[in-house]
Amino acid sequence: MNFTNKTFWVTGAASGMGKAVSVALAKYKATVIISDRDAQGLTDTAQSIEAAGGTAKVVILDMSDSRAITESAALVLSEGYKIDGLYHFAGISQRSLVTETPLENDRKIMEINFFGVVALTKALLPHMIQNGGGQLAAASSLVGKFGFPYRSAYSASKHALHGFFETIQAENFQHNIHVSMLIGGRIQTNISKFAINKEGQEHGKMDPGQANGITPEKAAQQILRGLKRDQREIPVGGSELIILKIRRFLPGLHAKIIRKIKPM
Ligand SMILES: NC(=O)c1ccc[n+]([C@@H]2O[C@H](COP(=O)([O-])OP(=O)(O)OC[C@H]3O[C@@H](n4cnc5c(N)ncnc54)[C@H](OP(=O)(O)O)[C@@H]3O)[C@@H](O)[C@H]2O)c1
C-alpha cells in the first residue's frame, strides 16, 4: 500500500492506536474518514489530522449498531469517497472469568468487536472490489491467537476476526484485496480502563501491561510499516511478543504460563 493522497476509513479513531494511525496517515496527505462513538475525541483527532497535512472527515458511529453502520457507509460512498483502505481499531476488552460473565456481556463484546467490524467491512468491500482493490486491516491481539484468563469473549471476538478476514482474503485475492491482521501486544492506551467487568461496568484501571507498553505512536509506526508491505500479520508491541514464539514452538510451556495469570 502506498498511502500518499489515498483515502482511508479508520474506526476507533478517537483515541489510542486508531487516532495515532489516522494522524500518521495524514502525513502522507491522505484523506482519513475517522469514526468512533466519542464525538469530542473525533474532533481532536480531526484537528491533529489537519495539522499533520491530511484531510479529515468525521463520522460518529457506534459499532454496536449494525443498521447505523450500513447507513453511514452508504452515505459516505454516496458523497463520492473512494476508499482505499479500511482499518478497524474500535473495540472493547474484558476483565471477568467465564463462570461469572453473563451472556449479555459476551454478546456486547462480540457485537462491537466482531459484528460491527463485519457490518462495516461488508458495506465497503463491494465498493473496493469495484474500484480495483483495497486494503483491510483489523486490530486483533495476542489473545486473538490463544485463549487468556479473564478475556474469554474478548479473545473469542479476536479469534473470530481471523476467520472472517482470512476468508475475505481467500475469496478476493484476484480482486486485489489485501488483508492484514494486527497482532497487538501491550500498547499504552485506555483499552483496560474501558474493559468491562462481570457487572458490565468499566474496569476503570490502567493495567500494568498497558502502562508499560509501547506508545500508540510507536505502534502506529509498526502498523504502517507492515501495511506498506501488505504483511498478512503485523506484530505490534515490544518484548511481550515473544509469547507468540513460545506458543508456536513450546506449547506445553505456553499453557503453563497462561494458566498462572492472576486477576488484576
Ligand atoms: N492497547 C492494547 O494493549 C491492545 C492490545 C491488543 C489489541 N488491542 C486492540 O486495539 C484496538 C484499539 O484499541 P486501543 O488500545 O487503541 O484502545 P482505545 O484507545 O480504548 O481505542 C478503542 C476505541 O474504540 C472505541 N469504541 C469502543 N466501543 C465502541 C463502539 N461501540 N463504537 C465505536 N467506537 C467504539 C473507543 O471509543 P470510546 O473512547 O468512546 O470508548 C476507542 O476510541 C482495539 O480493538 C483493541 O482490542 C489493543
mmCIF file of C-alpha atoms and ligand atoms in Angstrom:
data_model
loop_
_atom_site.group_PDB
_atom_site.id
_atom_site.type_symbol
_atom_site.label_atom_id
_atom_site.label_comp_id
_atom_site.label_asym_id
_atom_site.label_seq_id
_atom_site.Cartn_x
_atom_site.Cartn_y
_atom_site.Cartn_z
ATOM 1 C CA MET A 1 0.000 0.000 0.000
ATOM 2 C CA ASN A 2 1.215 3.429 -0.945
ATOM 3 C CA PHE A 3 -0.558 5.870 1.389
ATOM 4 C CA THR A 4 0.077 9.127 -0.482
ATOM 5 C CA ASN A 5 -3.117 11.017 -1.388
ATOM 6 C CA LYS A 6 -5.228 7.932 -0.675
ATOM 7 C CA THR A 7 -8.445 7.693 1.319
ATOM 8 C CA PHE A 8 -8.765 5.555 4.445
ATOM 9 C CA TRP A 9 -11.561 4.749 6.858
ATOM 10 C CA VAL A 10 -10.285 4.249 10.413
ATOM 11 C CA THR A 11 -12.601 3.094 13.220
ATOM 12 C CA GLY A 12 -11.855 3.666 16.898
ATOM 13 C CA ALA A 13 -10.143 6.844 15.723
ATOM 14 C CA ALA A 14 -10.999 8.977 18.769
ATOM 15 C CA SER A 15 -8.137 7.574 20.836
ATOM 16 C CA GLY A 16 -5.268 5.130 21.150
ATOM 17 C CA MET A 17 -3.953 3.319 18.101
ATOM 18 C CA GLY A 18 -6.835 4.371 15.836
ATOM 19 C CA LYS A 19 -6.007 8.013 16.489
ATOM 20 C CA ALA A 20 -2.248 7.517 16.119
ATOM 21 C CA VAL A 21 -2.652 5.639 12.824
ATOM 22 C CA SER A 22 -5.044 8.321 11.497
ATOM 23 C CA VAL A 23 -2.519 11.078 12.262
ATOM 24 C CA ALA A 24 0.346 9.033 10.804
ATOM 25 C CA LEU A 25 -1.643 8.600 7.566
ATOM 26 C CA ALA A 26 -2.243 12.358 7.419
ATOM 27 C CA LYS A 27 1.494 12.844 6.945
ATOM 28 C CA TYR A 28 1.022 11.209 3.526
ATOM 29 C CA LYS A 29 -1.591 13.858 2.636
ATOM 30 C CA ALA A 30 -4.236 11.201 2.988
ATOM 31 C CA THR A 31 -7.946 11.755 3.470
ATOM 32 C CA VAL A 32 -8.949 9.973 6.651
ATOM 33 C CA ILE A 33 -12.572 9.159 7.396
ATOM 34 C CA ILE A 34 -12.477 8.801 11.153
ATOM 35 C CA SER A 35 -15.243 7.058 13.050
ATOM 36 C CA ASP A 36 -15.904 6.394 16.702
ATOM 37 C CA ARG A 37 -18.744 6.887 19.183
ATOM 38 C CA ASP A 38 -16.744 9.601 21.003
ATOM 39 C CA ALA A 39 -17.554 12.872 19.192
ATOM 40 C CA GLN A 40 -15.151 15.059 21.207
ATOM 41 C CA GLY A 41 -12.305 12.603 20.676
ATOM 42 C CA LEU A 42 -13.004 12.634 16.932
ATOM 43 C CA THR A 43 -12.878 16.436 16.856
ATOM 44 C CA ASP A 44 -9.431 16.312 18.484
ATOM 45 C CA THR A 45 -8.244 13.645 16.041
ATOM 46 C CA ALA A 46 -9.586 15.683 13.101
ATOM 47 C CA GLN A 47 -7.580 18.711 14.257
ATOM 48 C CA SER A 48 -4.418 16.605 14.536
ATOM 49 C CA ILE A 49 -5.007 15.177 11.052
ATOM 50 C CA GLU A 50 -5.426 18.631 9.503
ATOM 51 C CA ALA A 51 -2.336 19.901 11.389
ATOM 52 C CA ALA A 52 -0.315 16.975 10.001
ATOM 53 C CA GLY A 53 -1.281 17.791 6.395
ATOM 54 C CA GLY A 54 -4.185 15.439 5.838
ATOM 55 C CA THR A 55 -7.925 15.866 5.373
ATOM 56 C CA ALA A 56 -10.360 14.571 7.954
ATOM 57 C CA LYS A 57 -13.978 13.543 7.636
ATOM 58 C CA VAL A 58 -15.758 12.784 10.890
ATOM 59 C CA VAL A 59 -18.369 10.014 11.064
ATOM 60 C CA ILE A 60 -19.833 9.447 14.526
ATOM 61 C CA LEU A 61 -20.615 5.767 14.643
ATOM 62 C CA ASP A 62 -21.487 3.213 17.283
ATOM 63 C CA MET A 63 -20.005 -0.121 16.228
ATOM 64 C CA SER A 64 -22.708 -1.984 18.118
ATOM 65 C CA ASP A 65 -25.384 -0.536 15.793
ATOM 66 C CA SER A 66 -25.244 -2.551 12.565
ATOM 67 C CA ARG A 67 -28.004 -0.574 10.892
ATOM 68 C CA ALA A 68 -26.271 2.764 11.567
ATOM 69 C CA ILE A 69 -23.019 1.291 10.242
ATOM 70 C CA THR A 70 -24.615 0.252 6.947
ATOM 71 C CA GLU A 71 -26.384 3.600 6.575
ATOM 72 C CA SER A 72 -23.238 5.612 7.362
ATOM 73 C CA ALA A 73 -21.192 3.631 4.856
ATOM 74 C CA ALA A 74 -23.821 4.157 2.154
ATOM 75 C CA LEU A 75 -23.909 7.901 2.907
ATOM 76 C CA VAL A 76 -20.129 8.270 2.736
ATOM 77 C CA LEU A 77 -19.996 6.382 -0.572
ATOM 78 C CA SER A 78 -22.863 8.478 -1.970
ATOM 79 C CA GLU A 79 -20.717 11.574 -1.281
ATOM 80 C CA GLY A 80 -18.163 10.219 -3.770
ATOM 81 C CA TYR A 81 -15.419 8.981 -1.476
ATOM 82 C CA LYS A 82 -13.266 6.182 -2.916
ATOM 83 C CA ILE A 83 -11.999 4.094 -0.017
ATOM 84 C CA ASP A 84 -8.520 2.617 -0.496
ATOM 85 C CA GLY A 85 -8.124 1.180 2.997
ATOM 86 C CA LEU A 86 -10.391 0.246 5.896
ATOM 87 C CA TYR A 87 -8.580 -0.109 9.216
ATOM 88 C CA HIS A 88 -10.544 -1.371 12.214
ATOM 89 C CA PHE A 89 -9.471 -0.297 15.703
ATOM 90 C CA ALA A 90 -12.777 0.149 17.578
ATOM 91 C CA GLY A 91 -13.049 -2.402 20.335
ATOM 92 C CA ILE A 92 -13.642 -3.099 23.995
ATOM 93 C CA SER A 93 -11.913 -5.538 26.297
ATOM 94 C CA GLN A 94 -12.970 -7.624 29.267
ATOM 95 C CA ARG A 95 -11.955 -8.436 32.847
ATOM 96 C CA SER A 96 -14.043 -11.381 34.109
ATOM 97 C CA LEU A 97 -13.909 -15.171 34.426
ATOM 98 C CA VAL A 98 -16.063 -17.323 32.126
ATOM 99 C CA THR A 99 -18.015 -18.613 35.144
ATOM 100 C CA GLU A 100 -19.008 -15.129 36.291
ATOM 101 C CA THR A 101 -19.644 -13.460 32.913
ATOM 102 C CA PRO A 102 -23.322 -13.054 31.977
ATOM 103 C CA LEU A 103 -24.140 -13.941 28.385
ATOM 104 C CA GLU A 104 -25.187 -10.355 27.715
ATOM 105 C CA ASN A 105 -21.556 -9.261 28.279
ATOM 106 C CA ASP A 106 -20.314 -11.882 25.805
ATOM 107 C CA ARG A 107 -22.857 -10.610 23.277
ATOM 108 C CA LYS A 108 -21.924 -6.960 23.861
ATOM 109 C CA ILE A 109 -18.236 -7.647 23.234
ATOM 110 C CA MET A 110 -18.969 -9.752 20.143
ATOM 111 C CA GLU A 111 -21.347 -7.079 18.825
ATOM 112 C CA ILE A 112 -18.698 -4.327 18.918
ATOM 113 C CA ASN A 113 -15.512 -6.308 18.269
ATOM 114 C CA PHE A 114 -16.883 -8.719 15.670
ATOM 115 C CA PHE A 115 -20.338 -7.956 14.207
ATOM 116 C CA GLY A 116 -19.648 -4.216 13.925
ATOM 117 C CA VAL A 117 -16.440 -4.977 12.043
ATOM 118 C CA VAL A 118 -18.280 -7.453 9.813
ATOM 119 C CA ALA A 119 -21.060 -4.942 9.074
ATOM 120 C CA LEU A 120 -18.741 -2.109 8.056
ATOM 121 C CA THR A 121 -16.453 -4.397 6.067
ATOM 122 C CA LYS A 122 -19.402 -5.872 4.143
ATOM 123 C CA ALA A 123 -20.719 -2.375 3.461
ATOM 124 C CA LEU A 124 -17.415 -1.268 1.897
ATOM 125 C CA LEU A 125 -15.904 -4.405 0.343
ATOM 126 C CA PRO A 126 -18.028 -4.447 -2.868
ATOM 127 C CA HIS A 127 -17.064 -0.792 -3.426
ATOM 128 C CA MET A 128 -13.367 -1.645 -3.007
ATOM 129 C CA ILE A 129 -13.656 -4.570 -5.427
ATOM 130 C CA GLN A 130 -15.433 -2.346 -7.950
ATOM 131 C CA ASN A 131 -12.638 0.225 -7.630
ATOM 132 C CA GLY A 132 -9.933 -2.326 -8.406
ATOM 133 C CA GLY A 133 -8.887 -3.293 -4.890
ATOM 134 C CA GLY A 134 -8.050 -2.062 -1.439
ATOM 135 C CA GLN A 135 -6.576 -2.922 1.917
ATOM 136 C CA LEU A 136 -8.348 -4.200 5.030
ATOM 137 C CA ALA A 137 -6.760 -4.332 8.462
ATOM 138 C CA ALA A 138 -8.198 -5.308 11.830
ATOM 139 C CA ALA A 139 -6.793 -4.936 15.325
ATOM 140 C CA SER A 140 -6.522 -8.423 16.714
ATOM 141 C CA SER A 141 -4.394 -9.242 19.721
ATOM 142 C CA LEU A 142 -2.053 -11.814 21.195
ATOM 143 C CA VAL A 143 -5.250 -13.229 22.683
ATOM 144 C CA GLY A 144 -6.653 -13.473 19.145
ATOM 145 C CA LYS A 145 -4.034 -16.237 18.766
ATOM 146 C CA PHE A 146 -4.661 -18.064 22.058
ATOM 147 C CA GLY A 147 -7.119 -18.038 24.957
ATOM 148 C CA PHE A 148 -6.263 -15.988 28.021
ATOM 149 C CA PRO A 149 -7.768 -15.763 31.541
ATOM 150 C CA TYR A 150 -10.393 -13.019 32.102
ATOM 151 C CA ARG A 151 -10.687 -12.375 28.355
ATOM 152 C CA SER A 152 -12.973 -15.207 27.142
ATOM 153 C CA ALA A 153 -15.319 -13.132 24.975
ATOM 154 C CA TYR A 154 -12.618 -10.652 24.007
ATOM 155 C CA SER A 155 -10.306 -13.475 22.933
ATOM 156 C CA ALA A 156 -13.166 -15.195 21.083
ATOM 157 C CA SER A 157 -14.072 -11.947 19.275
ATOM 158 C CA LYS A 158 -10.487 -11.515 18.086
ATOM 159 C CA HIS A 159 -10.228 -15.190 17.019
ATOM 160 C CA ALA A 160 -13.445 -14.685 15.037
ATOM 161 C CA LEU A 161 -11.885 -11.762 13.164
ATOM 162 C CA HIS A 162 -9.096 -14.039 11.923
ATOM 163 C CA GLY A 163 -11.575 -16.486 10.394
ATOM 164 C CA PHE A 164 -13.606 -13.708 8.805
ATOM 165 C CA PHE A 165 -10.686 -11.804 7.283
ATOM 166 C CA GLU A 166 -8.724 -14.874 6.163
ATOM 167 C CA THR A 167 -11.849 -15.922 4.271
ATOM 168 C CA ILE A 168 -12.156 -12.475 2.672
ATOM 169 C CA GLN A 169 -8.521 -12.746 1.612
ATOM 170 C CA ALA A 170 -9.017 -16.194 0.089
ATOM 171 C CA GLU A 171 -12.192 -15.151 -1.752
ATOM 172 C CA ASN A 172 -10.885 -11.843 -3.063
ATOM 173 C CA PHE A 173 -7.213 -12.252 -3.823
ATOM 174 C CA GLN A 174 -7.968 -11.921 -7.527
ATOM 175 C CA HIS A 175 -9.737 -8.608 -6.794
ATOM 176 C CA ASN A 176 -6.554 -7.073 -5.379
ATOM 177 C CA ILE A 177 -7.920 -7.050 -1.828
ATOM 178 C CA HIS A 178 -5.173 -7.272 0.799
ATOM 179 C CA VAL A 179 -5.800 -8.208 4.407
ATOM 180 C CA SER A 180 -3.515 -7.500 7.365
ATOM 181 C CA MET A 181 -4.211 -8.700 10.892
ATOM 182 C CA LEU A 182 -2.624 -6.580 13.621
ATOM 183 C CA ILE A 183 -1.427 -8.751 16.491
ATOM 184 C CA GLY A 184 -1.408 -6.291 19.376
ATOM 185 C CA GLY A 185 0.735 -6.958 22.420
ATOM 186 C CA ARG A 186 0.830 -4.201 25.024
ATOM 187 C CA ILE A 187 0.140 -0.638 23.984
ATOM 188 C CA GLN A 188 -0.310 2.339 26.322
ATOM 189 C CA THR A 189 -3.969 3.128 25.632
ATOM 190 C CA ASN A 190 -7.229 3.242 27.586
ATOM 191 C CA ILE A 191 -8.266 -0.250 26.470
ATOM 192 C CA SER A 192 -8.001 -1.710 30.004
ATOM 193 C CA LYS A 193 -9.831 1.262 31.581
ATOM 194 C CA PHE A 194 -12.881 0.733 29.372
ATOM 195 C CA ALA A 195 -12.775 -3.089 29.592
ATOM 196 C CA ILE A 196 -15.993 -4.457 31.077
ATOM 197 C CA ASN A 197 -16.114 -6.454 34.306
ATOM 198 C CA LYS A 198 -18.646 -9.096 35.315
ATOM 199 C CA GLU A 199 -21.205 -6.433 36.208
ATOM 200 C CA GLY A 200 -20.840 -4.918 32.745
ATOM 201 C CA GLN A 201 -19.175 -1.851 34.322
ATOM 202 C CA GLU A 202 -15.908 -0.289 33.248
ATOM 203 C CA HIS A 203 -12.818 -1.881 34.819
ATOM 204 C CA GLY A 204 -11.616 1.701 35.296
ATOM 205 C CA LYS A 205 -7.902 0.945 35.732
ATOM 206 C CA MET A 206 -4.847 1.202 33.564
ATOM 207 C CA ASP A 207 -3.377 -2.295 33.923
ATOM 208 C CA PRO A 208 0.417 -2.618 34.304
ATOM 209 C CA GLY A 209 0.562 -4.399 30.922
ATOM 210 C CA GLN A 210 -0.780 -1.315 29.124
ATOM 211 C CA ALA A 211 1.032 1.180 31.381
ATOM 212 C CA ASN A 212 4.370 -0.444 30.479
ATOM 213 C CA GLY A 213 3.524 -0.972 26.824
ATOM 214 C CA ILE A 214 4.761 0.905 23.770
ATOM 215 C CA THR A 215 3.151 4.247 22.926
ATOM 216 C CA PRO A 216 0.304 4.406 20.375
ATOM 217 C CA GLU A 217 2.604 6.477 18.133
ATOM 218 C CA LYS A 218 5.264 3.756 18.157
ATOM 219 C CA ALA A 219 2.510 1.202 17.487
ATOM 220 C CA ALA A 220 1.348 3.316 14.519
ATOM 221 C CA GLN A 221 4.880 3.240 13.069
ATOM 222 C CA GLN A 222 4.969 -0.549 13.318
ATOM 223 C CA ILE A 223 1.492 -0.801 11.796
ATOM 224 C CA LEU A 224 2.202 1.496 8.834
ATOM 225 C CA ARG A 225 5.469 -0.325 8.117
ATOM 226 C CA GLY A 226 3.549 -3.617 7.940
ATOM 227 C CA LEU A 227 0.671 -2.149 5.922
ATOM 228 C CA LYS A 228 3.100 -0.706 3.375
ATOM 229 C CA ARG A 229 4.360 -4.251 2.797
ATOM 230 C CA ASP A 230 0.846 -5.779 2.764
ATOM 231 C CA GLN A 231 2.045 -8.031 5.584
ATOM 232 C CA ARG A 232 -0.560 -10.715 6.427
ATOM 233 C CA GLU A 233 0.125 -10.468 10.166
ATOM 234 C CA ILE A 234 1.698 -7.422 11.781
ATOM 235 C CA PRO A 235 3.010 -7.890 15.343
ATOM 236 C CA VAL A 236 2.543 -4.678 17.333
ATOM 237 C CA GLY A 237 4.309 -4.223 20.654
ATOM 238 C CA GLY A 238 7.582 -4.916 22.443
ATOM 239 C CA SER A 239 9.309 -7.872 24.103
ATOM 240 C CA GLU A 240 5.971 -9.442 25.160
ATOM 241 C CA LEU A 241 5.531 -10.596 21.551
ATOM 242 C CA ILE A 242 7.983 -13.438 22.365
ATOM 243 C CA ILE A 243 4.917 -15.286 23.688
ATOM 244 C CA LEU A 244 3.906 -15.938 20.055
ATOM 245 C CA LYS A 245 7.117 -17.942 19.562
ATOM 246 C CA ILE A 246 6.676 -19.756 22.888
ATOM 247 C CA ARG A 247 3.136 -20.705 21.852
ATOM 248 C CA ARG A 248 4.343 -21.975 18.486
ATOM 249 C CA PHE A 249 7.442 -23.886 19.490
ATOM 250 C CA LEU A 250 6.821 -24.736 23.185
ATOM 251 C CA PRO A 251 3.028 -25.169 23.511
ATOM 252 C CA GLY A 252 3.277 -27.028 26.840
ATOM 253 C CA LEU A 253 5.300 -24.234 28.437
ATOM 254 C CA HIS A 254 2.903 -21.687 26.937
ATOM 255 C CA ALA A 255 -0.086 -23.420 28.575
ATOM 256 C CA LYS A 256 1.706 -23.371 31.960
ATOM 257 C CA ILE A 257 2.498 -19.669 31.676
ATOM 258 C CA ILE A 258 -1.044 -18.751 30.642
ATOM 259 C CA ARG A 259 -2.782 -20.658 33.449
ATOM 260 C CA LYS A 260 -0.693 -18.816 36.064
ATOM 261 C CA ILE A 261 -2.093 -15.414 35.012
ATOM 262 C CA LYS A 262 -3.713 -13.770 38.054
ATOM 263 C CA PRO A 263 -6.577 -11.264 38.092
ATOM 264 C CA MET A 264 -5.762 -7.538 38.026
HETATM 265 N N1 LIG B 1 -3.876 -1.496 23.913
HETATM 266 C C1 LIG B 1 -3.515 -2.758 23.834
HETATM 267 O O1 LIG B 1 -2.663 -3.209 24.604
HETATM 268 C C2 LIG B 1 -4.143 -3.640 22.774
HETATM 269 C C3 LIG B 1 -3.603 -4.912 22.590
HETATM 270 C C4 LIG B 1 -4.142 -5.736 21.617
HETATM 271 C C5 LIG B 1 -5.204 -5.320 20.844
HETATM 272 N N2 LIG B 1 -5.735 -4.072 21.037
HETATM 273 C C6 LIG B 1 -6.868 -3.683 20.188
HETATM 274 O O2 LIG B 1 -6.561 -2.483 19.523
HETATM 275 C C7 LIG B 1 -7.763 -1.780 19.194
HETATM 276 C C8 LIG B 1 -7.602 -0.328 19.559
HETATM 277 O O3 LIG B 1 -7.570 -0.207 20.969
HETATM 278 P P1 LIG B 1 -6.631 0.814 21.759
HETATM 279 O O4 LIG B 1 -5.659 0.004 22.504
HETATM 280 O O5 LIG B 1 -6.174 1.875 20.859
HETATM 281 O O6 LIG B 1 -7.669 1.341 22.872
HETATM 282 P P2 LIG B 1 -8.640 2.602 22.910
HETATM 283 O O7 LIG B 1 -7.854 3.843 22.967
HETATM 284 O O8 LIG B 1 -9.601 2.310 24.010
HETATM 285 O O9 LIG B 1 -9.361 2.550 21.491
HETATM 286 C C9 LIG B 1 -10.553 1.855 21.259
HETATM 287 C C10 LIG B 1 -11.502 2.810 20.581
HETATM 288 O O10 LIG B 1 -12.686 2.093 20.226
HETATM 289 C C11 LIG B 1 -13.777 2.928 20.523
HETATM 290 N N3 LIG B 1 -15.003 2.187 20.755
HETATM 291 C C12 LIG B 1 -15.293 1.351 21.778
HETATM 292 N N4 LIG B 1 -16.543 0.920 21.651
HETATM 293 C C13 LIG B 1 -17.059 1.494 20.550
HETATM 294 C C14 LIG B 1 -18.321 1.448 19.903
HETATM 295 N N5 LIG B 1 -19.344 0.731 20.392
HETATM 296 N N6 LIG B 1 -18.487 2.165 18.771
HETATM 297 C C15 LIG B 1 -17.492 2.920 18.276
HETATM 298 N N7 LIG B 1 -16.286 3.025 18.832
HETATM 299 C C16 LIG B 1 -16.067 2.308 19.972
HETATM 300 C C17 LIG B 1 -13.358 3.649 21.789
HETATM 301 O O11 LIG B 1 -14.170 4.782 21.972
HETATM 302 P P3 LIG B 1 -14.561 5.274 23.449
HETATM 303 O O12 LIG B 1 -13.401 6.123 23.868
HETATM 304 O O13 LIG B 1 -15.816 6.030 23.255
HETATM 305 O O14 LIG B 1 -14.722 4.048 24.304
HETATM 306 C C18 LIG B 1 -11.913 3.960 21.497
HETATM 307 O O15 LIG B 1 -11.763 5.188 20.841
HETATM 308 C C19 LIG B 1 -8.881 -2.498 19.952
HETATM 309 O O16 LIG B 1 -9.641 -3.280 19.045
HETATM 310 C C20 LIG B 1 -8.148 -3.390 20.934
HETATM 311 O O17 LIG B 1 -8.884 -4.567 21.208
HETATM 312 C C21 LIG B 1 -5.234 -3.233 21.998
#
